[in-house]
Short mmCIF file of C-alpha atoms in Angstrom, two decimals:
data_model
loop_
_atom_site.label_atom_id
_atom_site.label_comp_id
_atom_site.label_asym_id
_atom_site.label_seq_id
_atom_site.Cartn_x
_atom_site.Cartn_y
_atom_site.Cartn_z
CA MET T 618 0.00 0.00 0.00
CA ASN T 619 1.33 3.49 -0.93
CA GLU T 620 1.80 5.87 2.07
CA GLN T 621 0.83 9.53 1.73
CA PRO T 622 3.47 12.04 2.88
CA ASP T 623 2.82 13.63 6.26
CA ASP T 624 1.88 17.29 5.59
CA ARG T 625 1.23 18.17 9.20
CA GLY T 626 4.46 20.22 9.29
CA GLY T 627 3.47 22.16 6.18
CA TRP T 628 1.25 24.68 7.92
CA PRO T 629 3.91 26.05 10.27
CA ARG T 630 6.29 26.41 7.34
CA LEU T 631 3.61 28.22 5.33
CA VAL T 632 2.89 30.55 8.25
CA ASP T 633 6.61 31.28 8.57
CA ARG T 634 6.83 32.14 4.88
CA LEU T 635 3.81 34.41 5.11
CA MET T 636 5.27 36.15 8.16
CA ASN T 637 8.45 36.83 6.21
CA LEU T 638 6.38 38.70 3.65
CA LEU T 639 5.13 41.13 6.30
CA PRO T 640 7.05 44.34 7.01
CA ALA T 641 9.46 43.73 9.89
CA ARG T 642 7.61 46.11 12.23
CA LEU T 643 4.38 44.09 11.86
CA ARG T 644 5.86 40.71 12.70
CA PRO T 645 4.94 39.36 16.16
CA GLY T 646 7.73 39.66 18.68
CA THR T 647 9.59 42.40 16.82
CA ALA T 648 11.05 45.01 19.19
CA ILE T 649 10.27 48.53 18.01
CA VAL T 650 11.43 51.78 19.63
CA PRO T 651 10.21 54.86 17.73
CA VAL T 652 12.58 57.82 17.81
CA VAL T 653 11.61 61.51 17.98
CA ARG T 654 14.24 64.21 17.45
CA LEU T 655 13.76 67.40 19.51
CA SER T 656 16.25 69.95 18.28
CA GLY T 657 16.70 73.72 18.43
CA LEU T 658 15.51 76.63 20.53
CA ILE T 659 12.21 76.31 22.38
CA GLY T 660 9.35 78.71 21.70
CA SER T 661 8.73 81.32 19.04
CA VAL T 662 12.06 82.98 18.29
CA THR T 663 10.59 85.56 15.89
CA PRO T 664 7.42 85.61 13.77
CA LEU T 665 9.57 84.23 10.96
CA ARG T 666 11.48 81.54 12.85
CA GLN T 667 9.52 78.96 14.80
CA GLY T 668 11.26 77.02 17.54
CA MET T 669 9.99 73.94 19.32
CA THR T 670 6.45 74.35 20.65
CA LEU T 671 3.84 71.92 21.90
CA ALA T 672 1.59 72.85 18.97
CA GLY T 673 4.35 71.93 16.53
CA LEU T 674 5.32 68.69 18.28
CA ALA T 675 2.04 67.29 19.62
CA ARG T 676 1.11 65.29 16.52
CA THR T 677 4.63 63.86 16.15
CA LEU T 678 4.69 62.73 19.79
CA GLU T 679 1.24 61.17 19.49
CA ARG T 680 2.31 59.22 16.39
CA ALA T 681 5.42 57.94 18.16
CA PHE T 682 3.49 56.66 21.20
CA ALA T 683 0.84 55.08 18.93
CA ILE T 684 3.30 52.80 17.09
CA LYS T 685 2.12 49.21 17.28
CA ASN T 686 4.38 46.79 19.20
CA ALA T 687 6.49 49.65 20.57
CA ARG T 688 8.57 48.68 23.58
CA ALA T 689 9.59 52.25 24.46
CA VAL T 690 9.87 55.71 22.92
CA ALA T 691 13.30 57.31 22.45
CA LEU T 692 13.85 61.07 22.39
CA LEU T 693 16.97 62.58 20.84
CA ILE T 694 17.42 66.01 22.44
CA ASN T 695 19.69 68.82 21.29
CA SER T 696 18.49 72.14 22.70
CA PRO T 697 20.00 75.05 24.66
CA GLY T 698 16.58 76.02 26.00
CA GLY T 699 14.12 78.83 25.44
CA SER T 700 10.55 79.39 26.61
CA PRO T 701 9.92 77.91 30.08
CA VAL T 702 6.20 77.63 29.29
CA GLN T 703 6.69 75.64 26.08
CA SER T 704 9.40 73.51 27.74
CA ARG T 705 7.07 72.50 30.55
CA GLN T 706 4.11 71.90 28.23
CA ILE T 707 6.20 69.59 26.04
CA TYR T 708 7.45 67.81 29.18
CA LEU T 709 3.89 67.32 30.45
CA ARG T 710 2.62 66.01 27.11
CA ILE T 711 5.39 63.42 26.95
CA ARG T 712 4.63 62.24 30.48
CA GLN T 713 0.88 62.11 29.76
CA LEU T 714 1.43 59.95 26.66
CA ALA T 715 3.87 57.69 28.50
CA ALA T 716 1.27 57.08 31.23
CA GLU T 717 -1.57 56.51 28.75
CA LYS T 718 0.39 54.03 26.62
CA LYS T 719 2.37 52.55 29.53
CA LEU T 720 5.63 52.98 27.64
CA PRO T 721 9.02 53.94 29.09
CA VAL T 722 10.70 57.04 27.68
CA LEU T 723 14.44 56.91 27.00
CA VAL T 724 16.19 60.25 26.45
CA PHE T 725 19.47 60.55 24.56
CA VAL T 726 21.25 63.91 24.80
CA GLU T 727 23.30 64.95 21.80
CA ASP T 728 25.30 68.21 22.08
CA VAL T 729 23.19 70.07 24.64
CA ALA T 730 20.21 69.59 26.93
CA ALA T 731 20.36 72.81 28.91
CA SER T 732 17.82 75.06 30.60
CA GLY T 733 14.47 74.31 28.89
CA GLY T 734 16.20 71.55 26.92
CA TYR T 735 17.05 69.82 30.20
CA MET T 736 13.50 70.37 31.44
CA ILE T 737 12.25 68.37 28.44
CA ALA T 738 14.95 65.73 29.03
CA CYS T 739 13.48 65.20 32.51
CA ALA T 740 10.44 63.68 30.80
CA GLY T 741 12.58 60.59 30.26
CA ASP T 742 12.46 57.63 32.63
CA GLU T 743 16.19 57.39 31.90
CA ILE T 744 18.61 59.97 30.49
CA PHE T 745 21.70 58.96 28.50
CA CYS T 746 24.38 61.30 27.21
CA ASP T 747 27.75 61.47 25.50
CA PRO T 748 30.83 62.24 27.63
CA SER T 749 31.03 65.60 25.82
CA SER T 750 27.31 66.45 26.08
CA ILE T 751 26.35 69.55 28.07
CA LEU T 752 23.54 69.23 30.63
CA GLY T 753 22.06 71.45 33.31
CA SER T 754 21.73 75.25 33.32
CA ILE T 755 18.77 74.95 35.69
CA GLY T 756 17.95 78.61 36.04
CA VAL T 757 16.10 81.54 34.48
CA VAL T 758 17.67 84.34 32.45
CA GLY T 759 16.37 87.51 30.89
CA GLY T 760 18.07 90.54 29.41
CA THR T 761 17.63 93.79 27.55
CA PHE T 762 19.67 96.85 26.57
CA GLY T 763 19.95 100.40 27.91
CA LEU T 764 19.75 102.71 24.91
CA GLN T 765 18.57 105.93 26.51
CA GLU T 766 21.99 107.62 26.21
CA LEU T 767 22.36 106.54 22.59
CA ILE T 768 19.10 108.10 21.43
CA ARG T 769 19.94 111.27 23.38
CA LYS T 770 23.29 111.59 21.60
CA VAL T 771 21.81 111.13 18.13
CA GLY T 772 18.98 113.57 18.84
CA ILE T 773 16.06 111.14 19.01
CA GLU T 774 13.14 112.04 21.24
CA ARG T 775 11.38 109.11 22.91
CA ARG T 776 7.57 109.38 22.96
CA LEU T 777 5.79 106.66 24.89
CA TYR T 778 2.18 106.74 26.07
CA THR T 779 0.85 104.22 28.58
CA ALA T 780 -2.12 103.53 30.82
CA GLY T 781 -0.89 101.66 33.86
CA GLU T 782 1.95 102.62 36.15
CA HIS T 783 4.25 99.77 35.15
CA LYS T 784 3.23 99.24 31.52
CA ALA T 785 6.59 100.55 30.27
CA MET T 786 8.58 98.46 32.74
CA LEU T 787 12.14 97.71 31.51
CA ASP T 788 11.74 99.77 28.35
CA PRO T 789 15.27 99.86 26.85
CA PHE T 790 14.93 103.53 25.91
CA LEU T 791 14.21 104.64 29.50
CA PRO T 792 16.65 104.73 32.45
CA GLU T 793 16.67 101.54 34.51
CA ASN T 794 14.29 101.59 37.46
CA PRO T 795 15.41 99.52 40.48
CA ASP T 796 11.80 98.75 41.39
CA ASP T 797 11.20 97.29 37.91
CA VAL T 798 14.32 95.14 38.24
CA ALA T 799 13.10 93.86 41.61
CA ARG T 800 9.74 92.90 40.09
CA LEU T 801 11.43 91.04 37.25
CA LYS T 802 13.70 89.15 39.63
CA ALA T 803 10.69 88.11 41.72
CA ILE T 804 9.06 86.61 38.62
CA GLN T 805 12.32 84.84 37.73
CA ARG T 806 12.58 83.34 41.22
CA GLU T 807 9.02 82.03 40.90
CA ILE T 808 9.74 80.38 37.54
CA HIS T 809 13.05 79.03 38.88
CA ALA T 810 11.21 77.37 41.79
CA ILE T 811 8.84 75.66 39.34
CA PHE T 812 11.84 74.39 37.33
CA ILE T 813 13.58 73.08 40.47
CA ALA T 814 10.43 71.28 41.64
CA LEU T 815 10.05 69.61 38.23
CA VAL T 816 13.65 68.36 38.25
CA LYS T 817 13.35 67.04 41.81
CA GLN T 818 10.08 65.29 41.04
CA SER T 819 11.48 63.71 37.88
CA ARG T 820 14.93 62.70 39.07
CA GLY T 821 14.08 62.04 42.72
CA ALA T 822 16.69 60.18 44.75
CA ARG T 823 18.97 59.96 41.72
CA LEU T 824 20.06 63.57 42.28
CA LYS T 825 23.40 63.53 44.12
CA GLY T 826 24.37 67.19 44.31
CA ALA T 827 23.27 69.82 46.80
CA ASP T 828 20.71 72.44 45.79
CA ASP T 829 23.32 75.19 45.83
CA VAL T 830 25.28 73.22 43.24
CA LEU T 831 22.59 71.81 40.99
CA PHE T 832 20.26 74.80 40.73
CA THR T 833 22.58 77.77 40.28
CA GLY T 834 22.31 77.80 36.48
CA GLU T 835 25.66 76.02 36.11
CA TYR T 836 26.07 73.27 33.51
CA TRP T 837 28.35 70.25 33.19
CA ALA T 838 29.74 67.72 30.71
CA GLY T 839 28.39 64.18 30.51
CA ASP T 840 30.45 62.31 33.10
CA THR T 841 29.95 64.96 35.77
CA SER T 842 26.24 65.14 34.92
CA VAL T 843 25.98 61.40 35.58
CA SER T 844 27.84 61.72 38.89
CA LEU T 845 25.44 64.51 39.93
CA GLY T 846 22.40 62.43 38.96
CA LEU T 847 21.29 64.75 36.16
CA ALA T 848 21.76 61.79 33.78
CA ASP T 849 21.73 58.04 34.34
CA ALA T 850 24.54 56.78 32.14
CA ILE T 851 26.87 57.44 29.26
CA GLY T 852 25.42 55.85 26.14
CA ASP T 853 24.33 56.37 22.55
CA LEU T 854 20.96 55.47 21.10
CA ARG T 855 21.99 52.61 18.79
CA ALA T 856 24.18 50.71 21.23
CA THR T 857 21.86 51.22 24.20
CA LEU T 858 18.73 50.05 22.39
CA ARG T 859 20.48 47.02 20.86
CA SER T 860 21.84 46.01 24.24
CA ARG T 861 18.39 46.32 25.81
CA TYR T 862 16.05 45.06 23.07
CA GLY T 863 18.26 42.90 20.85
CA GLU T 864 20.34 43.35 17.70
CA LYS T 865 17.24 43.44 15.47
CA VAL T 866 15.45 46.25 17.30
CA LEU T 867 13.76 48.64 14.88
CA THR T 868 14.12 52.39 15.48
CA PRO T 869 11.85 54.26 13.05
CA VAL T 870 12.31 58.03 13.17
CA ILE T 871 8.98 59.80 13.57
CA ALA T 872 9.29 63.11 11.71
CA PRO T 873 6.80 65.99 11.58
CA SER T 874 4.28 65.39 8.80
CA ALA T 875 3.82 67.93 6.03
CA GLY T 876 0.51 68.65 4.36
CA LEU T 877 -0.19 67.41 0.84
CA LEU T 878 -0.11 70.90 -0.68
CA SER T 879 3.16 71.74 1.09
CA GLY T 880 4.69 68.55 -0.24
CA LEU T 881 3.60 69.28 -3.80
CA LEU T 882 5.07 72.76 -3.57
CA GLY T 883 8.33 71.45 -2.16
CA ARG T 884 7.92 73.24 1.16
CA LYS T 885 8.42 71.74 4.58
CA SER T 886 6.00 72.34 7.39
CA GLY T 887 7.06 74.94 9.92
CA GLY T 888 8.79 73.62 13.00
CA ALA T 889 11.95 73.62 15.01
CA GLY T 890 14.88 74.88 13.01
CA THR T 891 12.89 75.78 9.91
CA LEU T 892 12.48 79.18 8.29
CA ALA T 893 9.01 80.27 7.24
CA PRO T 894 8.77 81.89 3.79
CA LEU T 895 9.72 85.55 3.89
CA ASP T 896 6.85 87.89 3.11
CA GLY T 897 8.95 90.52 1.39
CA ILE T 898 12.07 92.19 2.68
CA GLY T 899 10.24 93.65 5.69
CA GLY T 900 10.87 90.55 7.77
CA LEU T 901 14.62 90.50 7.20
CA PRO T 902 15.68 92.57 10.26
CA ASP T 903 13.74 90.24 12.57
CA GLU T 904 15.38 87.26 10.91
CA VAL T 905 18.87 88.72 11.33
CA ILE T 906 18.18 89.46 15.00
CA SER T 907 16.79 85.95 15.45
CA ALA T 908 19.92 84.42 13.91
CA LEU T 909 22.18 86.49 16.17
CA GLU T 910 20.20 85.62 19.29
CA SER T 911 20.17 81.93 18.38
CA ARG T 912 23.92 82.01 17.78
CA ALA T 913 24.50 83.72 21.14
CA ILE T 914 22.44 81.13 23.05
CA TRP T 915 24.22 78.18 21.42
CA ALA T 916 27.61 79.85 21.91
CA LYS T 917 26.99 80.07 25.66
CA PHE T 918 27.46 76.31 25.78
CA GLY T 919 30.46 76.23 23.44
CA PHE T 920 28.57 75.30 20.26
#
């Protein structure tokens, strides 16, 4: 009697072949860690140059946390800071999404995570950095110019009309008023206290330095930052994720999406580090000032 071949092992082989036809990120058991890059100044630098804002990043963050089979979300941060409001709002949105999706957040600092950039980095469950990365600058800064003598010398008369005793506070064309400076410093101390509380809540017992070291506005390189508890370890994204999730871990970069019309026209959507189209030459002075201010902020940290 002829025996029929045993095909019971055929189904598993067929399933394996079908699985191989699926994109790698859709295969069961595949480790995926979506990556979001957060780079540049934080907040609106000028009407023509948009920095990082929650409005500009919200959709990108939501897409990253919605990736199927994700094991964590990685943030690549390179920012010298900016708006404390936007920094905190971005921090809060990251933490909200992490709690909703029950995903750990791994932060990798590139050149700088300072001031508002470090505030965003605190949204990570763990912070990794390069030995030459700059972290810290936990403080608040503000500045202006005193131009009253200049306009007097060139024969310019200042005409300013206000309703409200302090509406012209810190006007650069008026002499400095000590009372106005005291009011500004009080506001800065209040914002600084909020920043300190956020860092303490996020880093907890990992912080090793005293308050009068950590929260003076000073900043440090990577190894010292780790010893102070501002970061958890020295490490880069690729090696760290492979060590933790395996050699075949997938790390798709989640970039801001552009609208269909913008894509057809060859324009990128506005966002961190991008320049909106100039509406005539009138916007050029603002853009020059923006570039100089951006350069000065980066230069503070040696970049």
